[in-house]
């Protein structure tokens, strides 16, 4: 990666490129980091790797100023599956007052089907440069109104939850987004670094019902759950949570 210094008012032929880091194998983008996250301006986030074989173990790397050879800081926890990452968007996903990171990633194995995911990383709330917690985002029509909702498991070490967002009909950028908490009070078996609950969700359509059921991983609480709507009313967001594996 290179950093090019130039005058704000005009470019010159004397621009000198400067190496920022030399150990990110495949930087595929550069994003200016929201300074509210890390507490200082001008830091950047670099998504890494691509679908080329042997170059799929990526991450999102934080590089703070002054860009003088410091080591990039990985933000995504290490996983067994190899992911490459693209882009980063900053938003307070769990409405706790701290700006989180939304990113897209993919895994393209040699013999099986490729997988793509939209995830968000929980801001620990202390301008931390440590690894953040992964939350998976899915979408489905949960209440049978022919509109897609966002399913967001909120992975936390003390009070994890599973929430749904109703999206505006016309323009999600300017319309009202309504939040519904379907289940709360998830926590891992042990409160140690990198652990949290809940995990990813899967929607299962039922043939003779308007509303699907939701299967939910407890992640580090060691359990699996089933969420069933208490009525077929599109305005009723009350669900019954049942633990079916422990």
Short mmCIF file of C-alpha atoms in Angstrom, two decimals:
data_model
loop_
_atom_site.label_atom_id
_atom_site.label_comp_id
_atom_site.label_asym_id
_atom_site.label_seq_id
_atom_site.Cartn_x
_atom_site.Cartn_y
_atom_site.Cartn_z
CA UNK A 1 0.00 0.00 0.00
CA UNK A 2 1.18 3.48 -0.85
CA UNK A 3 0.37 6.91 0.50
CA UNK A 4 0.83 9.81 -1.89
CA UNK A 5 1.42 13.25 -0.40
CA UNK A 6 0.15 16.16 -2.45
CA UNK A 7 -0.81 19.79 -2.06
CA UNK A 8 -4.54 20.39 -1.56
CA UNK A 9 -4.58 23.23 -4.10
CA UNK A 10 -2.73 21.61 -6.98
CA UNK A 11 -0.88 18.51 -8.11
CA UNK A 12 2.77 18.55 -9.12
CA UNK A 13 5.17 16.22 -10.86
CA UNK A 14 7.15 15.91 -7.64
CA UNK A 15 4.62 13.68 -5.86
CA UNK A 16 6.48 11.10 -3.75
CA UNK A 17 4.77 7.79 -2.86
CA UNK A 18 5.38 6.49 0.67
CA UNK A 19 4.91 2.88 1.78
CA UNK A 20 2.31 2.62 4.56
CA UNK A 21 2.47 -1.16 5.12
CA UNK A 22 3.98 -4.00 3.13
CA UNK A 23 2.40 -7.05 4.78
CA UNK A 24 -1.22 -6.86 3.55
CA UNK A 25 -1.16 -9.33 0.65
CA UNK A 26 -4.16 -8.11 -1.35
CA UNK A 27 -5.59 -4.76 -0.19
CA UNK A 28 -8.71 -4.32 -2.32
CA UNK A 29 -9.89 -0.97 -1.01
CA UNK A 30 -9.20 1.95 1.33
CA UNK A 31 -11.92 3.41 3.57
CA UNK A 32 -11.59 6.53 5.69
CA UNK A 33 -12.50 5.36 9.21
CA UNK A 34 -15.14 7.20 11.21
CA UNK A 35 -13.11 9.06 13.86
CA UNK A 36 -15.86 8.41 16.44
CA UNK A 37 -14.84 4.75 16.46
CA UNK A 38 -11.19 4.98 17.43
CA UNK A 39 -11.04 8.44 18.90
CA UNK A 40 -8.68 10.06 16.43
CA UNK A 41 -8.99 11.38 12.85
CA UNK A 42 -7.37 10.26 9.58
CA UNK A 43 -7.17 6.54 10.34
CA UNK A 44 -8.04 4.16 7.50
CA UNK A 45 -9.56 0.69 7.22
CA UNK A 46 -8.31 -1.70 4.54
CA UNK A 47 -10.35 -4.76 3.41
CA UNK A 48 -8.03 -7.59 2.42
CA UNK A 49 -7.80 -10.56 0.00
CA UNK A 50 -9.87 -11.73 -2.96
CA UNK A 51 -11.25 -14.94 -4.51
CA UNK A 52 -7.92 -16.08 -5.92
CA UNK A 53 -6.80 -19.42 -4.47
CA UNK A 54 -4.31 -19.08 -1.57
CA UNK A 55 -5.30 -15.44 -1.09
CA UNK A 56 -8.67 -15.86 0.64
CA UNK A 57 -7.73 -15.48 4.32
CA UNK A 58 -8.60 -11.82 4.68
CA UNK A 59 -9.59 -9.33 7.33
CA UNK A 60 -10.45 -5.70 7.91
CA UNK A 61 -7.30 -3.90 8.99
CA UNK A 62 -7.13 -0.64 10.90
CA UNK A 63 -4.15 1.57 10.08
CA UNK A 64 -3.89 4.68 12.30
CA UNK A 65 -1.74 7.71 11.48
CA UNK A 66 1.05 8.77 11.16
CA UNK A 67 1.45 6.01 8.50
CA UNK A 68 5.12 5.40 9.19
CA UNK A 69 5.44 1.63 9.04
CA UNK A 70 3.27 0.58 11.98
CA UNK A 71 1.63 -2.86 11.90
CA UNK A 72 -1.96 -3.06 10.59
CA UNK A 73 -4.48 -4.04 13.29
CA UNK A 74 -6.94 -6.87 12.38
CA UNK A 75 -10.51 -6.18 13.55
CA UNK A 76 -12.32 -9.42 12.59
CA UNK A 77 -11.88 -12.50 14.83
CA UNK A 78 -10.03 -15.43 13.26
CA UNK A 79 -12.32 -18.21 11.98
CA UNK A 80 -11.81 -21.66 10.48
CA UNK A 81 -13.48 -20.66 7.19
CA UNK A 82 -11.41 -18.36 4.99
CA UNK A 83 -13.13 -15.09 4.10
CA UNK A 84 -12.14 -12.16 1.94
CA UNK A 85 -13.60 -8.74 2.71
CA UNK A 86 -14.94 -5.79 0.74
CA UNK A 87 -15.87 -2.30 1.89
CA UNK A 88 -16.92 -0.99 5.32
CA UNK A 89 -19.85 1.20 6.35
CA UNK A 90 -20.14 2.87 9.77
CA UNK A 91 -23.43 2.85 11.69
CA UNK A 92 -24.70 2.33 15.25
CA UNK A 93 -26.32 -1.05 14.56
CA UNK A 94 -27.45 -1.89 18.11
CA UNK A 95 -28.33 1.69 19.13
CA UNK A 96 -25.95 1.67 22.10
CA UNK A 97 -24.37 5.00 21.20
CA UNK A 98 -21.23 3.54 19.63
CA UNK A 99 -20.51 3.39 15.89
CA UNK A 100 -20.21 -0.18 14.56
CA UNK A 101 -18.81 -1.49 11.26
CA UNK A 102 -20.88 -3.18 8.54
CA UNK A 103 -18.96 -5.14 5.91
CA UNK A 104 -19.41 -7.74 3.16
CA UNK A 105 -17.37 -10.91 2.89
CA UNK A 106 -17.23 -14.08 0.79
CA UNK A 107 -15.75 -17.56 0.82
CA UNK A 108 -15.09 -19.24 -2.54
CA UNK A 109 -13.81 -22.83 -2.04
CA UNK A 110 -12.37 -24.89 -4.87
CA UNK A 111 -14.98 -27.69 -4.84
CA UNK A 112 -18.14 -26.52 -3.05
CA UNK A 113 -20.56 -23.62 -3.44
CA UNK A 114 -19.40 -20.05 -2.74
CA UNK A 115 -20.87 -18.25 0.26
CA UNK A 116 -21.40 -14.52 0.73
CA UNK A 117 -22.34 -12.76 3.95
CA UNK A 118 -23.23 -9.32 5.20
CA UNK A 119 -21.98 -8.91 8.77
CA UNK A 120 -21.50 -6.17 11.33
CA UNK A 121 -18.82 -5.86 13.99
CA UNK A 122 -19.81 -4.74 17.47
CA UNK A 123 -17.96 -1.70 18.79
CA UNK A 124 -16.81 -2.58 22.34
CA UNK A 125 -17.29 1.07 23.28
CA UNK A 126 -13.83 2.06 24.43
CA UNK A 127 -12.15 3.22 21.20
CA UNK A 128 -10.73 -0.30 21.13
CA UNK A 129 -8.30 -1.47 18.50
CA UNK A 130 -8.80 -5.07 19.62
CA UNK A 131 -10.76 -7.70 17.69
CA UNK A 132 -14.51 -7.02 17.60
CA UNK A 133 -17.46 -9.46 17.77
CA UNK A 134 -19.08 -10.72 14.54
CA UNK A 135 -22.84 -10.39 14.01
CA UNK A 136 -24.57 -11.92 10.99
CA UNK A 137 -27.26 -10.06 9.04
CA UNK A 138 -30.01 -11.85 7.10
CA UNK A 139 -33.23 -10.77 5.40
CA UNK A 140 -36.68 -12.34 5.02
CA UNK A 141 -40.38 -11.50 5.06
CA UNK A 142 -41.12 -12.41 8.67
CA UNK A 143 -44.64 -11.07 9.15
CA UNK A 144 -46.19 -11.95 5.80
CA UNK A 145 -46.66 -8.40 4.50
CA UNK A 146 -44.66 -9.12 1.30
CA UNK A 147 -41.86 -6.79 2.47
CA UNK A 148 -38.36 -7.84 3.46
CA UNK A 149 -37.11 -7.26 7.01
CA UNK A 150 -33.53 -7.30 8.27
CA UNK A 151 -32.68 -9.98 10.85
CA UNK A 152 -29.85 -8.92 13.16
CA UNK A 153 -28.43 -11.17 15.91
CA UNK A 154 -26.69 -8.89 18.43
CA UNK A 155 -23.78 -10.87 19.82
CA UNK A 156 -22.81 -9.70 23.31
CA UNK A 157 -20.99 -11.04 26.35
CA UNK A 158 -23.67 -9.97 28.87
CA UNK A 159 -26.99 -9.24 27.15
CA UNK A 160 -27.16 -10.53 23.59
CA UNK A 161 -30.36 -10.18 21.62
CA UNK A 162 -32.09 -10.93 18.32
CA UNK A 163 -33.74 -7.96 16.63
CA UNK A 164 -35.62 -7.30 13.40
CA UNK A 165 -35.77 -4.05 11.43
CA UNK A 166 -38.74 -3.11 9.26
CA UNK A 167 -37.43 -1.20 6.24
CA UNK A 168 -39.17 1.76 4.57
CA UNK A 169 -41.27 0.98 1.50
CA UNK A 170 -39.80 3.68 -0.75
CA UNK A 171 -36.30 4.79 0.24
CA UNK A 172 -34.46 3.21 3.17
CA UNK A 173 -32.06 6.17 3.27
CA UNK A 174 -34.75 8.68 4.25
CA UNK A 175 -37.71 6.63 5.52
CA UNK A 176 -38.39 5.35 9.03
CA UNK A 177 -36.71 2.11 10.12
CA UNK A 178 -38.65 0.34 12.90
CA UNK A 179 -36.85 -1.96 15.34
CA UNK A 180 -38.42 -5.01 17.04
CA UNK A 181 -36.64 -7.03 19.75
CA UNK A 182 -37.75 -10.66 19.39
CA UNK A 183 -35.52 -12.17 22.09
CA UNK A 184 -33.04 -10.86 24.68
CA UNK A 185 -30.77 -11.89 27.58
CA UNK A 186 -28.42 -14.19 25.66
CA UNK A 187 -24.97 -14.66 27.17
CA UNK A 188 -22.05 -17.07 26.63
CA UNK A 189 -21.24 -19.91 28.99
CA UNK A 190 -18.16 -18.01 30.14
CA UNK A 191 -17.48 -14.27 29.98
CA UNK A 192 -14.09 -14.36 28.32
CA UNK A 193 -12.50 -12.37 25.52
CA UNK A 194 -14.04 -12.97 22.09
CA UNK A 195 -17.12 -14.85 23.36
CA UNK A 196 -20.73 -13.80 22.94
CA UNK A 197 -24.33 -14.77 22.13
CA UNK A 198 -26.55 -14.95 20.13
CA UNK A 199 -25.36 -16.20 16.72
CA UNK A 200 -26.64 -16.55 13.17
CA UNK A 201 -30.30 -17.06 12.22
CA UNK A 202 -32.05 -19.19 9.59
CA UNK A 203 -35.64 -18.61 8.42
CA UNK A 204 -37.76 -21.71 7.71
CA UNK A 205 -40.98 -21.31 5.70
CA UNK A 206 -44.00 -23.34 6.83
CA UNK A 207 -46.37 -24.42 4.05
CA UNK A 208 -49.69 -23.48 5.64
CA UNK A 209 -48.56 -20.45 7.66
CA UNK A 210 -48.09 -16.82 6.69
CA UNK A 211 -45.17 -16.34 9.06
CA UNK A 212 -42.03 -18.51 8.94
CA UNK A 213 -40.29 -19.86 12.01
CA UNK A 214 -36.76 -18.76 12.90
CA UNK A 215 -33.95 -21.02 14.05
CA UNK A 216 -31.28 -19.19 16.01
CA UNK A 217 -27.81 -20.24 17.06
CA UNK A 218 -26.81 -19.33 20.59
CA UNK A 219 -23.18 -19.23 19.49
CA UNK A 220 -21.06 -19.35 22.65
CA UNK A 221 -23.96 -20.24 24.96
CA UNK A 222 -23.92 -23.75 23.45
CA UNK A 223 -27.64 -23.78 22.63
CA UNK A 224 -29.97 -23.64 19.63
CA UNK A 225 -33.36 -21.93 19.64
CA UNK A 226 -36.64 -21.80 17.77
CA UNK A 227 -38.68 -18.60 17.54
CA UNK A 228 -42.36 -19.01 16.63
CA UNK A 229 -44.77 -16.13 16.02
CA UNK A 230 -47.62 -15.97 18.53
CA UNK A 231 -50.16 -14.96 15.87
CA UNK A 232 -50.57 -14.49 12.12
CA UNK A 233 -51.28 -10.76 12.54
CA UNK A 234 -48.74 -8.76 10.48
CA UNK A 235 -48.60 -6.10 13.23
CA UNK A 236 -47.85 -8.60 16.02
CA UNK A 237 -44.12 -8.99 16.67
CA UNK A 238 -44.42 -11.19 19.76
CA UNK A 239 -42.53 -14.47 19.49
CA UNK A 240 -42.16 -17.55 21.68
CA UNK A 241 -38.54 -18.60 22.22
CA UNK A 242 -37.93 -22.34 22.71
CA UNK A 243 -34.56 -23.95 23.39
CA UNK A 244 -34.33 -27.20 21.40
CA UNK A 245 -30.66 -28.03 21.89
CA UNK A 246 -28.30 -27.59 24.82
#
